[in-house]
Short mmCIF file of C-alpha atoms and ligand atoms in Angstrom, two decimals:
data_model
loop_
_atom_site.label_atom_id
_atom_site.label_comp_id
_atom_site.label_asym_id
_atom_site.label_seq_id
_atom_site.Cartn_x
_atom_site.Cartn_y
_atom_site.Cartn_z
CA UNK T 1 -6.84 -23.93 -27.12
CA UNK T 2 -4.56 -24.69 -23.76
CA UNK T 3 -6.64 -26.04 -20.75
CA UNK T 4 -6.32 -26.84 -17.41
CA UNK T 5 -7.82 -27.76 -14.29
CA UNK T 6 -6.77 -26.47 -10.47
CA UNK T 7 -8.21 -25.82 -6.85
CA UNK T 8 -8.10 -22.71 -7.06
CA UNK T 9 -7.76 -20.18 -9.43
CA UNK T 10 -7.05 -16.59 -8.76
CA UNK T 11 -7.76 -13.36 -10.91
CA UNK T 12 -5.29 -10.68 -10.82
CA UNK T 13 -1.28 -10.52 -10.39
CA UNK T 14 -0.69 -8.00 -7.90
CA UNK T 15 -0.36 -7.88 -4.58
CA UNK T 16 -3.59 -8.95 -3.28
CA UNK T 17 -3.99 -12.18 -6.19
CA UNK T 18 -0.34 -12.57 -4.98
CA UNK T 19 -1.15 -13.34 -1.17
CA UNK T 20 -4.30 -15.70 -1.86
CA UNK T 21 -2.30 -17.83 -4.31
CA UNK T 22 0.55 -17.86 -1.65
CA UNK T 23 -1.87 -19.25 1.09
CA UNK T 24 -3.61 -21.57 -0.77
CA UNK T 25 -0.37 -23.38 -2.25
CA UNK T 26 1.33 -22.81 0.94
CA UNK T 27 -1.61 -25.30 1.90
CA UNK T 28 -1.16 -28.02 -0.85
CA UNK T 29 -3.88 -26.33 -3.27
CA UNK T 30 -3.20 -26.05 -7.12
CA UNK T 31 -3.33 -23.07 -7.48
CA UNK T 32 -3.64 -20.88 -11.25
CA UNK T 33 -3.14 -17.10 -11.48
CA UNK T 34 -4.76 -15.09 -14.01
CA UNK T 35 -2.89 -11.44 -14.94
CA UNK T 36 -4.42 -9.77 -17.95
CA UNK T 37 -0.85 -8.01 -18.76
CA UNK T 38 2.89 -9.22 -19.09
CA UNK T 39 3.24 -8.36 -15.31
CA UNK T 40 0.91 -6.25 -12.73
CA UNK T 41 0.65 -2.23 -13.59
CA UNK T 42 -2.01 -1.93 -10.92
CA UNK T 43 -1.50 -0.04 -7.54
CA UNK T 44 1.01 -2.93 -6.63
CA UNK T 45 3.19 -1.87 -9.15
CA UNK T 46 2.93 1.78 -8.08
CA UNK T 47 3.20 2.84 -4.30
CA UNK T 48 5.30 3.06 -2.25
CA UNK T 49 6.37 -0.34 -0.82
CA UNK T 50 5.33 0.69 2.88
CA UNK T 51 4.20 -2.32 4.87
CA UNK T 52 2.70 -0.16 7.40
CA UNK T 53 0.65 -0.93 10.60
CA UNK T 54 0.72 1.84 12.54
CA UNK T 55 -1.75 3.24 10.23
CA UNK T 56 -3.72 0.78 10.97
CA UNK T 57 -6.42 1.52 14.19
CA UNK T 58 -5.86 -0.44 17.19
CA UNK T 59 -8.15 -3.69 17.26
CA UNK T 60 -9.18 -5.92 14.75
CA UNK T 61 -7.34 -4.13 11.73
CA UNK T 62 -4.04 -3.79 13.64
CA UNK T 63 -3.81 -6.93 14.56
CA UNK T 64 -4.73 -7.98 10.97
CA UNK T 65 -1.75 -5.68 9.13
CA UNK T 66 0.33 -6.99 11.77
CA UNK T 67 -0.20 -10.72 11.14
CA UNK T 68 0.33 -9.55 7.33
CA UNK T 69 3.93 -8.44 8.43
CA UNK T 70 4.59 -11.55 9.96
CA UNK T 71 3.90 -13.32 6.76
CA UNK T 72 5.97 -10.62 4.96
CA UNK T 73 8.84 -11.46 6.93
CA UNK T 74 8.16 -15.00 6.26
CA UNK T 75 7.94 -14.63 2.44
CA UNK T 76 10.83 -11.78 2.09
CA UNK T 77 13.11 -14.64 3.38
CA UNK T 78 12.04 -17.58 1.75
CA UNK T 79 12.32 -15.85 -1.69
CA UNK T 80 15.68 -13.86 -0.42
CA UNK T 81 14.03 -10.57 -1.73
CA UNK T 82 15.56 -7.55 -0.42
CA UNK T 83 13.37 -4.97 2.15
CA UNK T 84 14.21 -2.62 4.46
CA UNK T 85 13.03 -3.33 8.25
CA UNK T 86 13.48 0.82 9.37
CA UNK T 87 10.66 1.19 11.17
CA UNK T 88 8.97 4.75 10.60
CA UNK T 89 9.29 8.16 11.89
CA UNK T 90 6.23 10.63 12.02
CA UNK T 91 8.25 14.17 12.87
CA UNK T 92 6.83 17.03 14.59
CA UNK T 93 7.56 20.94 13.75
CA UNK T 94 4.10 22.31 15.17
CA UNK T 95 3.02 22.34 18.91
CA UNK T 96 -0.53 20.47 17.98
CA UNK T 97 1.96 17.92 16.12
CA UNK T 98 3.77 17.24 18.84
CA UNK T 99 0.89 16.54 21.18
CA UNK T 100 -0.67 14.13 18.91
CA UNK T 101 2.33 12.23 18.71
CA UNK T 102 2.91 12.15 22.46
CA UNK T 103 -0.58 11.15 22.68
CA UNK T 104 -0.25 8.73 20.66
CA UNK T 105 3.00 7.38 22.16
CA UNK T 106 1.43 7.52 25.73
CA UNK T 107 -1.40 5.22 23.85
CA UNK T 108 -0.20 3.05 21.65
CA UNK T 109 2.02 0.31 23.70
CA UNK T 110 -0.59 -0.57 25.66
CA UNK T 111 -2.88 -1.08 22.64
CA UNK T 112 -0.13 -3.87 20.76
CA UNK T 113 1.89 -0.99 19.03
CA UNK T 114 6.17 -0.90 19.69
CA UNK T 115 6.54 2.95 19.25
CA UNK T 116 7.82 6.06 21.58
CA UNK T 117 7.91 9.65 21.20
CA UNK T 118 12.03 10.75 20.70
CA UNK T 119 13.43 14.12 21.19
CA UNK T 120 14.18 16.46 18.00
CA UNK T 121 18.23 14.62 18.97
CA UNK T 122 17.22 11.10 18.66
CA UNK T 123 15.08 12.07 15.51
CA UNK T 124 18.17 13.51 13.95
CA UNK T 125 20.13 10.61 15.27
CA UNK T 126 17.33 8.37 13.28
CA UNK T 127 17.24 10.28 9.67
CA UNK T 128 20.00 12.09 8.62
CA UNK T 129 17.72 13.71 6.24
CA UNK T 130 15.84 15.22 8.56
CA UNK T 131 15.75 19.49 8.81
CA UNK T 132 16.79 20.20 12.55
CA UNK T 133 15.39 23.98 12.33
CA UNK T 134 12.30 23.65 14.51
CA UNK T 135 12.27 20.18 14.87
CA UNK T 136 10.61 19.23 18.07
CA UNK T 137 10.63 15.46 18.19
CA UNK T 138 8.98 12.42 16.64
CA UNK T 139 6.47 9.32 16.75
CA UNK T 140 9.46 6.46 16.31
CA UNK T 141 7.57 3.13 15.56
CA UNK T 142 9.56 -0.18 14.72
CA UNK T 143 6.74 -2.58 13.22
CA UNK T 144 7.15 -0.67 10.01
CA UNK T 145 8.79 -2.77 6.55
CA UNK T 146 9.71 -1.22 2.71
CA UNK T 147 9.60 -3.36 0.23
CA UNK T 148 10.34 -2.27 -3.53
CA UNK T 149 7.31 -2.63 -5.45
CA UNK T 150 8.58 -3.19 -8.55
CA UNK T 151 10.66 -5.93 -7.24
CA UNK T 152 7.84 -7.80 -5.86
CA UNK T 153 5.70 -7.88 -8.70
CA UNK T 154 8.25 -9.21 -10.76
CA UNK T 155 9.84 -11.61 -8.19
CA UNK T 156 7.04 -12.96 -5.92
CA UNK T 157 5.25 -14.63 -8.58
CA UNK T 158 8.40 -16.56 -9.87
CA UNK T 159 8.85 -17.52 -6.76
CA UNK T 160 5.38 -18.98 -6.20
CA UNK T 161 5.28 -20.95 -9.31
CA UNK T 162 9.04 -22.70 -8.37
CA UNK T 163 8.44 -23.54 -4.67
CA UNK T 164 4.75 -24.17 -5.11
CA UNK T 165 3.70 -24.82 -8.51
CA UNK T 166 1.46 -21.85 -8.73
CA UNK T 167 0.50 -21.84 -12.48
CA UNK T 168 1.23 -18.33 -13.78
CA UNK T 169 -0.98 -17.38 -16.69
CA UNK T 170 0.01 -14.07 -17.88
CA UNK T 171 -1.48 -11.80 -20.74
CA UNK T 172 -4.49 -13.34 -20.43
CA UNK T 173 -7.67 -11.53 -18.67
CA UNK T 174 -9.92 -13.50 -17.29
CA UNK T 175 -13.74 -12.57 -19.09
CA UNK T 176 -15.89 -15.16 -17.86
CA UNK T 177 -16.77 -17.60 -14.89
CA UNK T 178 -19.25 -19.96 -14.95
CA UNK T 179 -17.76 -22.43 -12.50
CA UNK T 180 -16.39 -25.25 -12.76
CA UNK T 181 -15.05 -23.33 -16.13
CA UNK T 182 -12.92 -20.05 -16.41
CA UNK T 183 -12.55 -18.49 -19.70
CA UNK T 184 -8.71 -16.34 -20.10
CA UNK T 185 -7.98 -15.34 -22.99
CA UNK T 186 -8.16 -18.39 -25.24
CA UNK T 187 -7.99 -20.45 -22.95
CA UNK T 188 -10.37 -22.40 -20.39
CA UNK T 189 -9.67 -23.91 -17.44
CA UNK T 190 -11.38 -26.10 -14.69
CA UNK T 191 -11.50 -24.41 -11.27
CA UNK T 192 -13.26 -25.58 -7.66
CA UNK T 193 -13.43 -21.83 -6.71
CA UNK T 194 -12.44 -18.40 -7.50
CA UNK T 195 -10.66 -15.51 -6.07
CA UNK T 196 -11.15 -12.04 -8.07
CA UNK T 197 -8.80 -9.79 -6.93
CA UNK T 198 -8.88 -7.19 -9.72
CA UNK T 199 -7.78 -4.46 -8.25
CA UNK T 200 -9.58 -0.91 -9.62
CA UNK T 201 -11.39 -3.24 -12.29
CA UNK T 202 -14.92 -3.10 -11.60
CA UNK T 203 -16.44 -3.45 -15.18
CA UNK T 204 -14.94 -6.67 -16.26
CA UNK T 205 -16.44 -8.95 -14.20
CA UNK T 206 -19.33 -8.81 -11.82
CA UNK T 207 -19.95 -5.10 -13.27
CA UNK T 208 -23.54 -5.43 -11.04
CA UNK T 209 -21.79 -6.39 -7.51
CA UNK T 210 -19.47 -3.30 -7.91
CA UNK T 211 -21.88 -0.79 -9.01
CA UNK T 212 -24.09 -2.10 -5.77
CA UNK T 213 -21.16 -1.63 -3.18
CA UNK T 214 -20.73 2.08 -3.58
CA UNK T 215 -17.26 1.31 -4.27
CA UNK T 216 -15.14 4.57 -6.30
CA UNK T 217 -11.61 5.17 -7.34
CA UNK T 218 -8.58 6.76 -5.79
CA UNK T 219 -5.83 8.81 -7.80
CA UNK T 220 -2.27 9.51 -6.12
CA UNK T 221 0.37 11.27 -7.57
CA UNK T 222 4.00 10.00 -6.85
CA UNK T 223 7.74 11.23 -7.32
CA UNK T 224 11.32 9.30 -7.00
CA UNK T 225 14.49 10.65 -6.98
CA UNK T 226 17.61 9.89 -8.53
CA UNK T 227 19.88 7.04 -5.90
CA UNK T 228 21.11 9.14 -3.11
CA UNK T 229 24.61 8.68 -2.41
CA UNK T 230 25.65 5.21 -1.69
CA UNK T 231 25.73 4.57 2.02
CA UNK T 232 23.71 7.35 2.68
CA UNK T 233 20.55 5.94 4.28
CA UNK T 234 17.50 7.64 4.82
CA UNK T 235 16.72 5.81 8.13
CA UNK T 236 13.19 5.07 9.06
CA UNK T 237 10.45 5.80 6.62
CA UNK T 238 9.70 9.55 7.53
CA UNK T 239 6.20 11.20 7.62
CA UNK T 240 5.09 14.69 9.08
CA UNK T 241 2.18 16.65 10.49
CA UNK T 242 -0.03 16.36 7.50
CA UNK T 243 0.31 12.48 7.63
CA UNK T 244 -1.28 12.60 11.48
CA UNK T 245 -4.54 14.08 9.89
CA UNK T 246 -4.84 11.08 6.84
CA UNK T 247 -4.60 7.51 9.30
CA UNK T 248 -7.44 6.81 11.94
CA UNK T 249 -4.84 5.37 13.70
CA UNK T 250 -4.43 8.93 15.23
CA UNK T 251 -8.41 9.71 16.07
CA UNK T 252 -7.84 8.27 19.48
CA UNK T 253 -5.17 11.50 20.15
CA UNK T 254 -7.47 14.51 21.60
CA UNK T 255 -5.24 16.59 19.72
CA UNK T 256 -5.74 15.97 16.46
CA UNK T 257 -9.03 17.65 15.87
CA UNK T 258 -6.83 20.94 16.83
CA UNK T 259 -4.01 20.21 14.09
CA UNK T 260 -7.28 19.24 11.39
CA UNK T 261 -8.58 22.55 12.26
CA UNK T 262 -5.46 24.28 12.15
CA UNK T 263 -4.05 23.04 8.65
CA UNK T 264 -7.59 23.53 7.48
CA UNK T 265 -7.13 27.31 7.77
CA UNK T 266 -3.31 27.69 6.85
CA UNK T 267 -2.96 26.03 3.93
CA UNK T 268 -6.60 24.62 2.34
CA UNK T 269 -4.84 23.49 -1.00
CA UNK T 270 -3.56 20.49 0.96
CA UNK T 271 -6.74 19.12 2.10
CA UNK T 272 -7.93 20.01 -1.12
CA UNK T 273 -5.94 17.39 -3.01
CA UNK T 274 -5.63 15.31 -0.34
CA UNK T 275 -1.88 15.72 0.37
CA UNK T 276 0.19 14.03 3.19
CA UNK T 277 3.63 13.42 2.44
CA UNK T 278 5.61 10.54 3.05
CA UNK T 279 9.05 8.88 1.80
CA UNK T 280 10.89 5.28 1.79
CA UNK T 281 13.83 4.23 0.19
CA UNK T 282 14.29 1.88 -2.07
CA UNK T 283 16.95 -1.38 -1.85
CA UNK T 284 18.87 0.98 -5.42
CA UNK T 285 18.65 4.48 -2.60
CA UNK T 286 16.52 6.05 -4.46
CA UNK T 287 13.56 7.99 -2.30
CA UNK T 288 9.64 7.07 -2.99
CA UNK T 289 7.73 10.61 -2.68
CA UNK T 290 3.74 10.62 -2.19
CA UNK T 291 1.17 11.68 -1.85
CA UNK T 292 -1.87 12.89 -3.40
CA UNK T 293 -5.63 11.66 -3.15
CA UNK T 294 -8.13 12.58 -5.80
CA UNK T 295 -11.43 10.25 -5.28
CA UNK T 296 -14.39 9.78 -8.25
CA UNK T 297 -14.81 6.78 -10.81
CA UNK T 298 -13.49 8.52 -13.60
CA UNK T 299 -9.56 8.90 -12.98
CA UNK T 300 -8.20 12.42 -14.50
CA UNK T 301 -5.52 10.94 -17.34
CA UNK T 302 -3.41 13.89 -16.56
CA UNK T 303 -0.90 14.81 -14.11
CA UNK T 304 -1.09 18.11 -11.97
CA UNK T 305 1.88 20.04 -11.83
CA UNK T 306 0.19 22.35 -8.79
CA UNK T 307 0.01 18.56 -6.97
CA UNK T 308 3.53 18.02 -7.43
CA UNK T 309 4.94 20.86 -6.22
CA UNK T 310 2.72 21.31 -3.40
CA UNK T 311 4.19 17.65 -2.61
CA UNK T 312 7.61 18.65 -3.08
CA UNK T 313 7.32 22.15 -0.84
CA UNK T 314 6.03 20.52 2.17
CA UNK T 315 8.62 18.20 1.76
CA UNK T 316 11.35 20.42 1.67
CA UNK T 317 9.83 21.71 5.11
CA UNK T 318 11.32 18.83 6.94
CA UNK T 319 13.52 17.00 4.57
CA UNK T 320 17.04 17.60 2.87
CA UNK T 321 18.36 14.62 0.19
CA UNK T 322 21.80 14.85 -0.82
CA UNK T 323 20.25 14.42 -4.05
CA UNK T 324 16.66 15.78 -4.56
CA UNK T 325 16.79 15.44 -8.11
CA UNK T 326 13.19 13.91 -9.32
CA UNK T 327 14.13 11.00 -11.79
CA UNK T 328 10.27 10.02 -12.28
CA UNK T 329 6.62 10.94 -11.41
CA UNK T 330 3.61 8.60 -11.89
CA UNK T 331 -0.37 8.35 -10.48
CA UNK T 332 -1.71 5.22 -9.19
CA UNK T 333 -5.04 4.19 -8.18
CA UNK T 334 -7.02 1.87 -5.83
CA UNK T 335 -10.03 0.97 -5.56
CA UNK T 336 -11.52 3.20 -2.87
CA UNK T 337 -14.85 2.67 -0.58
CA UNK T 338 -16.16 5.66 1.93
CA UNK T 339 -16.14 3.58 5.35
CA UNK T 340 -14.55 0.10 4.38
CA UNK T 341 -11.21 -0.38 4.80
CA UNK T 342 -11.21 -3.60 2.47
CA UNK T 343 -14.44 -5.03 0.38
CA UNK T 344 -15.41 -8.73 -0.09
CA UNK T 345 -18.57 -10.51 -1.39
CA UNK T 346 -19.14 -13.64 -3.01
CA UNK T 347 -21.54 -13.47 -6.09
CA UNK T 348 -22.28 -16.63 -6.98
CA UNK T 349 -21.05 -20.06 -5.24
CA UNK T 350 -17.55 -20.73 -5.11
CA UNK T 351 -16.65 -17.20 -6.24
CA UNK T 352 -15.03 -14.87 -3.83
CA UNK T 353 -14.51 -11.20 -4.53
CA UNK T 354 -11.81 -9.24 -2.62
CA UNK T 355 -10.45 -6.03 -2.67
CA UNK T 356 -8.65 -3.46 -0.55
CA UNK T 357 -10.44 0.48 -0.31
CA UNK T 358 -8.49 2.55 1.65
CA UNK T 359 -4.62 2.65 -0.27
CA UNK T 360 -3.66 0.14 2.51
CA UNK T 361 -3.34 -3.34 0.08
CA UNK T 362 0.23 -3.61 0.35
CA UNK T 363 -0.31 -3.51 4.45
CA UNK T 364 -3.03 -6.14 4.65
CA UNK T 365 -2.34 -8.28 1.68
CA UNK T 366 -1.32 -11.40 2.98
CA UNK T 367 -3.12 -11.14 6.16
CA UNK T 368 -5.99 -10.36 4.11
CA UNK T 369 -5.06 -13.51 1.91
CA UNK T 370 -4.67 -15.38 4.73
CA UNK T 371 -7.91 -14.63 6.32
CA UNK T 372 -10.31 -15.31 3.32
CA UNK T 373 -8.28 -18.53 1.87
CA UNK T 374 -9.26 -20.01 5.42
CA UNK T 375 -12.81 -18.72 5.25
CA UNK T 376 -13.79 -20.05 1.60
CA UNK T 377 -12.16 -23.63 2.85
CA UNK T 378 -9.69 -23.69 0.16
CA UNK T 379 -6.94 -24.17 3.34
C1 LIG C 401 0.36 5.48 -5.39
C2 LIG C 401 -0.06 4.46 -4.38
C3 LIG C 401 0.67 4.34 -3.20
C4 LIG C 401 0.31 3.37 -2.27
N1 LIG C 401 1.11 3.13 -1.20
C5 LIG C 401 0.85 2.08 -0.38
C6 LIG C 401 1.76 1.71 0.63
O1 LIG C 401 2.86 2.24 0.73
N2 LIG C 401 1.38 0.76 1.52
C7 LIG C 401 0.18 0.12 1.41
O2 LIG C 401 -0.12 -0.72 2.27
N3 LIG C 401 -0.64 0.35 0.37
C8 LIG C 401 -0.34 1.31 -0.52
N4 LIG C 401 -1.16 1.57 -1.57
C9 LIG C 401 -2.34 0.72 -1.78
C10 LIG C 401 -1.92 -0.59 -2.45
O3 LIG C 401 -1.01 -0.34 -3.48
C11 LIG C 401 -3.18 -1.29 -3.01
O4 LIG C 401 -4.16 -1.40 -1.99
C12 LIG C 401 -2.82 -2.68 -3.50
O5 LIG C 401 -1.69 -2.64 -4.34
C13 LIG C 401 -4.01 -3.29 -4.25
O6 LIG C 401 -3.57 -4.55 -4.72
P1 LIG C 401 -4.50 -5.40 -5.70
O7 LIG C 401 -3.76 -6.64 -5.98
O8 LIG C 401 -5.86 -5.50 -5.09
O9 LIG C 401 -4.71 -4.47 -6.97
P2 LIG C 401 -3.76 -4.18 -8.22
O10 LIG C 401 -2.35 -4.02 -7.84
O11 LIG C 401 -4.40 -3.04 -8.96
O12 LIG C 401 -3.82 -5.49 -9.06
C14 LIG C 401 -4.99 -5.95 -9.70
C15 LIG C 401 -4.53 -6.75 -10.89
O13 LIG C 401 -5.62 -7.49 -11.42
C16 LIG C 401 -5.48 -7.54 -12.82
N5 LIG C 401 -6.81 -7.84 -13.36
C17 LIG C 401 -7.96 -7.16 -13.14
N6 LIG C 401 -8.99 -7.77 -13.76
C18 LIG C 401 -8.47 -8.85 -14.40
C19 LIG C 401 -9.04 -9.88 -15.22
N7 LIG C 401 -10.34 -9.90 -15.50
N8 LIG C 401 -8.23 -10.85 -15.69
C20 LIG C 401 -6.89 -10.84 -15.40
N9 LIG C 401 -6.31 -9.89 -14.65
C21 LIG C 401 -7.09 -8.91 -14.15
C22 LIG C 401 -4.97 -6.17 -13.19
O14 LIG C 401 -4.32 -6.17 -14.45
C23 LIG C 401 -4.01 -5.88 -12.03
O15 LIG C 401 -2.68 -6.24 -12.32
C24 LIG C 401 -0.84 2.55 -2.50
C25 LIG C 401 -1.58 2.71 -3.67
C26 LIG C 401 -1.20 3.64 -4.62
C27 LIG C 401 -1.98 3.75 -5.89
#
C-alpha cells in the first residue's frame, strides 16, 4: 500500500483542483492531487473553454474573473498551451437588443470593463460568420480568452507535476479524511490540509455539508462541428440576444427587463430549457455550440433532441459556418446554487470545501484558487 506525505493535498482534477494545486506549488507547497478517473470527465472536460468576464457583474466578481485571466495568461504561456485571445461579440438583431448593448457599452468602461458598441460593419468586419440580414450592431469586448478544454485537462496537470512537483494521483477517489491521513484508493497519505474540489460530487464526501447548502445540479447540452476550413476564423467568441437575458452582468441595462419580457412571449420554449446560445472555436477550427440549462439533483441520462435543435435554429438566426456539420453532442453538469455564484465551507479543521455554482468555473478558477490558497495559509 503506496504512501505519502504533502502540504497540501487536493481532491479533484479539473479545473478548479487544477488552480489550487497551481497556487499552492507556485508557493513552494507539496502539493498531491487526487482524480478518481484516468483524467477529469467533469464540467472541465465539457464546456466550452470561454474564460469570460464580462459575464461577470461589475465589483467584487469582475474584478475576481479578471485577476483569474491574468493568471490564465500567465499559465497559458508558461506551459506553451495554445488559446485564442478574440475577445467576444454579443450581436444585436432586435431593437430591445440593441439598447441593452448600448447600455451596456455606455456603462461598462467606467465600471473596469474594455468593451464598445460597433456598427452591424465593424461586426461583420469582426466575424465573418456573422448573418448581415438585420444585423444592427454589437457589444465588442476584448477581456475575453478560449481555451480548449480538452487540452487543458490533459496538459495542465503534466505541466504542474514537471515545473512544480505536484504529485498526480490518478484513478484513485479520495473516500476518507481524517486529517493528518487521506485514504485514495489503496492508498494513504499524510496531508496538513485539504482542498475538495469535487465538482457535482456531493455524496462522496461531506454528504451532510452539501445536503445543508441547498446546493443542486445543472445539465447543458452541447454541439461541435466538424474543423471549419483552415484559415477561416470565427473571430471573437459570438453570443446573441438570448445570451443578454442569462449574465447579471446585463441587469444594470434598463432595457433588459423589455427584451426578458419580450422573448418571454415569442418564443417560451427557450426560457423553458434555459437556452442562450453561444460559440468559440477551438485551436483544431472546430466551433463549440451551447447551450442548454436544466436544474434538479437528479440529472436526466438522456439527451433531448427538441434541445438541440432549438440550439441549432437560433443559431442559424445569426450565424453561417462554412461547415455546420455537427461532429459531436454531449451534456455537462455543474454544481449549481440559487444565489451563489461559487460555494465554500470548511467542515472540519484544515479541510476546505470549494466549488463553483453558476457554470462560471472555468472563468474564476484560478482567481478562485488564488483567493482561498491565501485564505487557508497554505501560501
Ligand atoms: C457544458 C458546460 C459548459 C460550460 N462552459 C463554461 C465556460 O465556457 N466558461 C466558464 O467559465 N465555465 C463554464 N462552465 C462551468 C465550468 O465548466 C465549471 O464551473 C468548472 O469546470 C467546474 O470545475 P470543477 O473542477 O469544480 O469541477 P469538475 O470539472 O466537475 O471536476 C471535479 C473533479 O473532481 C473529481 N472528484 C470528485 N470527487 C472525487 C473524489 N472523492 N476523489 C477523487 N476525485 C474526485 C471528479 O472526478 C472530477 O474530475 C461550463 C459547464 C458546463 C457543464
Amino acid at each position: 500500500m503506496m504512501r505519502g506525505k504533502a502540504d497540501l493535498a487536493v481532491v479533484g482534477g479539473g479545473i478548479l483542483g487544477l488552480a489550487h494545486a497551481y497556487a499552492a506549488a507556485r508557493r513552494g507547497k507539496r502539493v498531491v492531487l487526487f482524480e478518481r478517473h484516468g483524467q477529469a470527465r467533469g464540467a472541465s472536460v465539457r464546456n466550452f473553454g470561454m474564460v469570460w468576464p464580462i459575464g461577470q457583474p461589475a465589483g467584487a466578481m469582475h474584478a475576481l474573473a479578471m485577476r483569474s485571466r491574468e493568471i490564465w495568461l500567465e499559465i497559458l504561456a508558461a506551459a506553451e498551451l495554445p488559446y485564442l485571445p478574440t475577445g467576444s461579440l454579443h450581436v444585436a438583431y432586435r431593437r430591445d437588443e440593441a439598447d441593452v448593448a448600448k447600455e451596456f457599452a455606455a456603462f461598462g468602461p467606467a465600471n473596469g470593463y474594455d468593451c464598445r458598441w460597433v456598427d452591424a460593419a465593424e461586426a461583420l468586419k469582426r466575424s465573418p460568420a456573422l448573418v448581415e440580414r438585420g444585423l444592427l450592431g454589437g457589444l465588442f469586448s476584448s477581456a475575453e480568452l478560449t481555451v480548449d478544454p480538452r487540452v487543458i485537462v490533459s496538459r495542465l496537470p503534466l505541466f504542474l507535476a514537471e515545473r512544480y512537483g505536484v504529485v498526480l494521483r490518478y484513478e484513485c477517489a479520495v473516500h476518507s479524511i481524517e486529517l493528518p491521513a487521506i485514504k485514495a484508493g489503496e492508498e494513504t497519505w499524510e496531508a496538513g490540509q485539504v482542498v475538495l474540489c469535487g465538482g457535482d460530487d456531493f455524496e462522496t464526501l461531506y454528504p451532510g455539508l452539501f445536503a445543508q447548502a441547498g446546493l443542486t445540479r445543472c445539465k447543458l447540452q452541447m454541439l461541435r462541428t466538424v474543423p471549419q476550413p483552415r484559415g477561416w476564423q470565427l473571430g471573437p467568441a459570438l453570443a446573441a440576444g438570448l445570451t443578454l437575458r442569462y449574465y447579471p452582468t446585463f441587469e444594470v441595462c434598463p432595457s433588459l427587463r423589455g427584451l426578458k419580457t419580450r422573448v418571454a412571449e415569442e418564443s417560451p420554449e427557450y426560457d423553458r430549457w434555459g437556452i442562450h446560445v453561444m460559440l468559440s472555436q477551438t485551436a483544431h477550427g472546430e466551433i463549440t455550440i451551447g447551450d442548454s440549462h436544466e436544474y434538479g439533483a437528479d440529472v436526466d441520462v438522456f439527451d433531448k433532441k427538441e434541445i438541440d435543435d432549438l440550439i441549432l435554429r437560433y443559431l442559424e438566426s445569426f450565424v453561417r459556418l462554412p461547415e455546420p456539420a455537427i461532429a459531436q453532442r454531449w451534456h455537462g453538469v455543474y454544481a449549481k446554487h440559487p444565489a451563489m455564484p461559487y460555494f465554500t465551507a470548511s467542515p472540519e479543521p484544515g479541510v476546505r470545501v470549494v466549488t463553483v455554482t453558476s457554470g462560471i468555473g472555468m472563468t474564476l478558477s484560478f482567481g478562485l484558487g488564488e483567493k482561498i490558497i491565501h485564505e487557508i495559509g497554505a501560501a
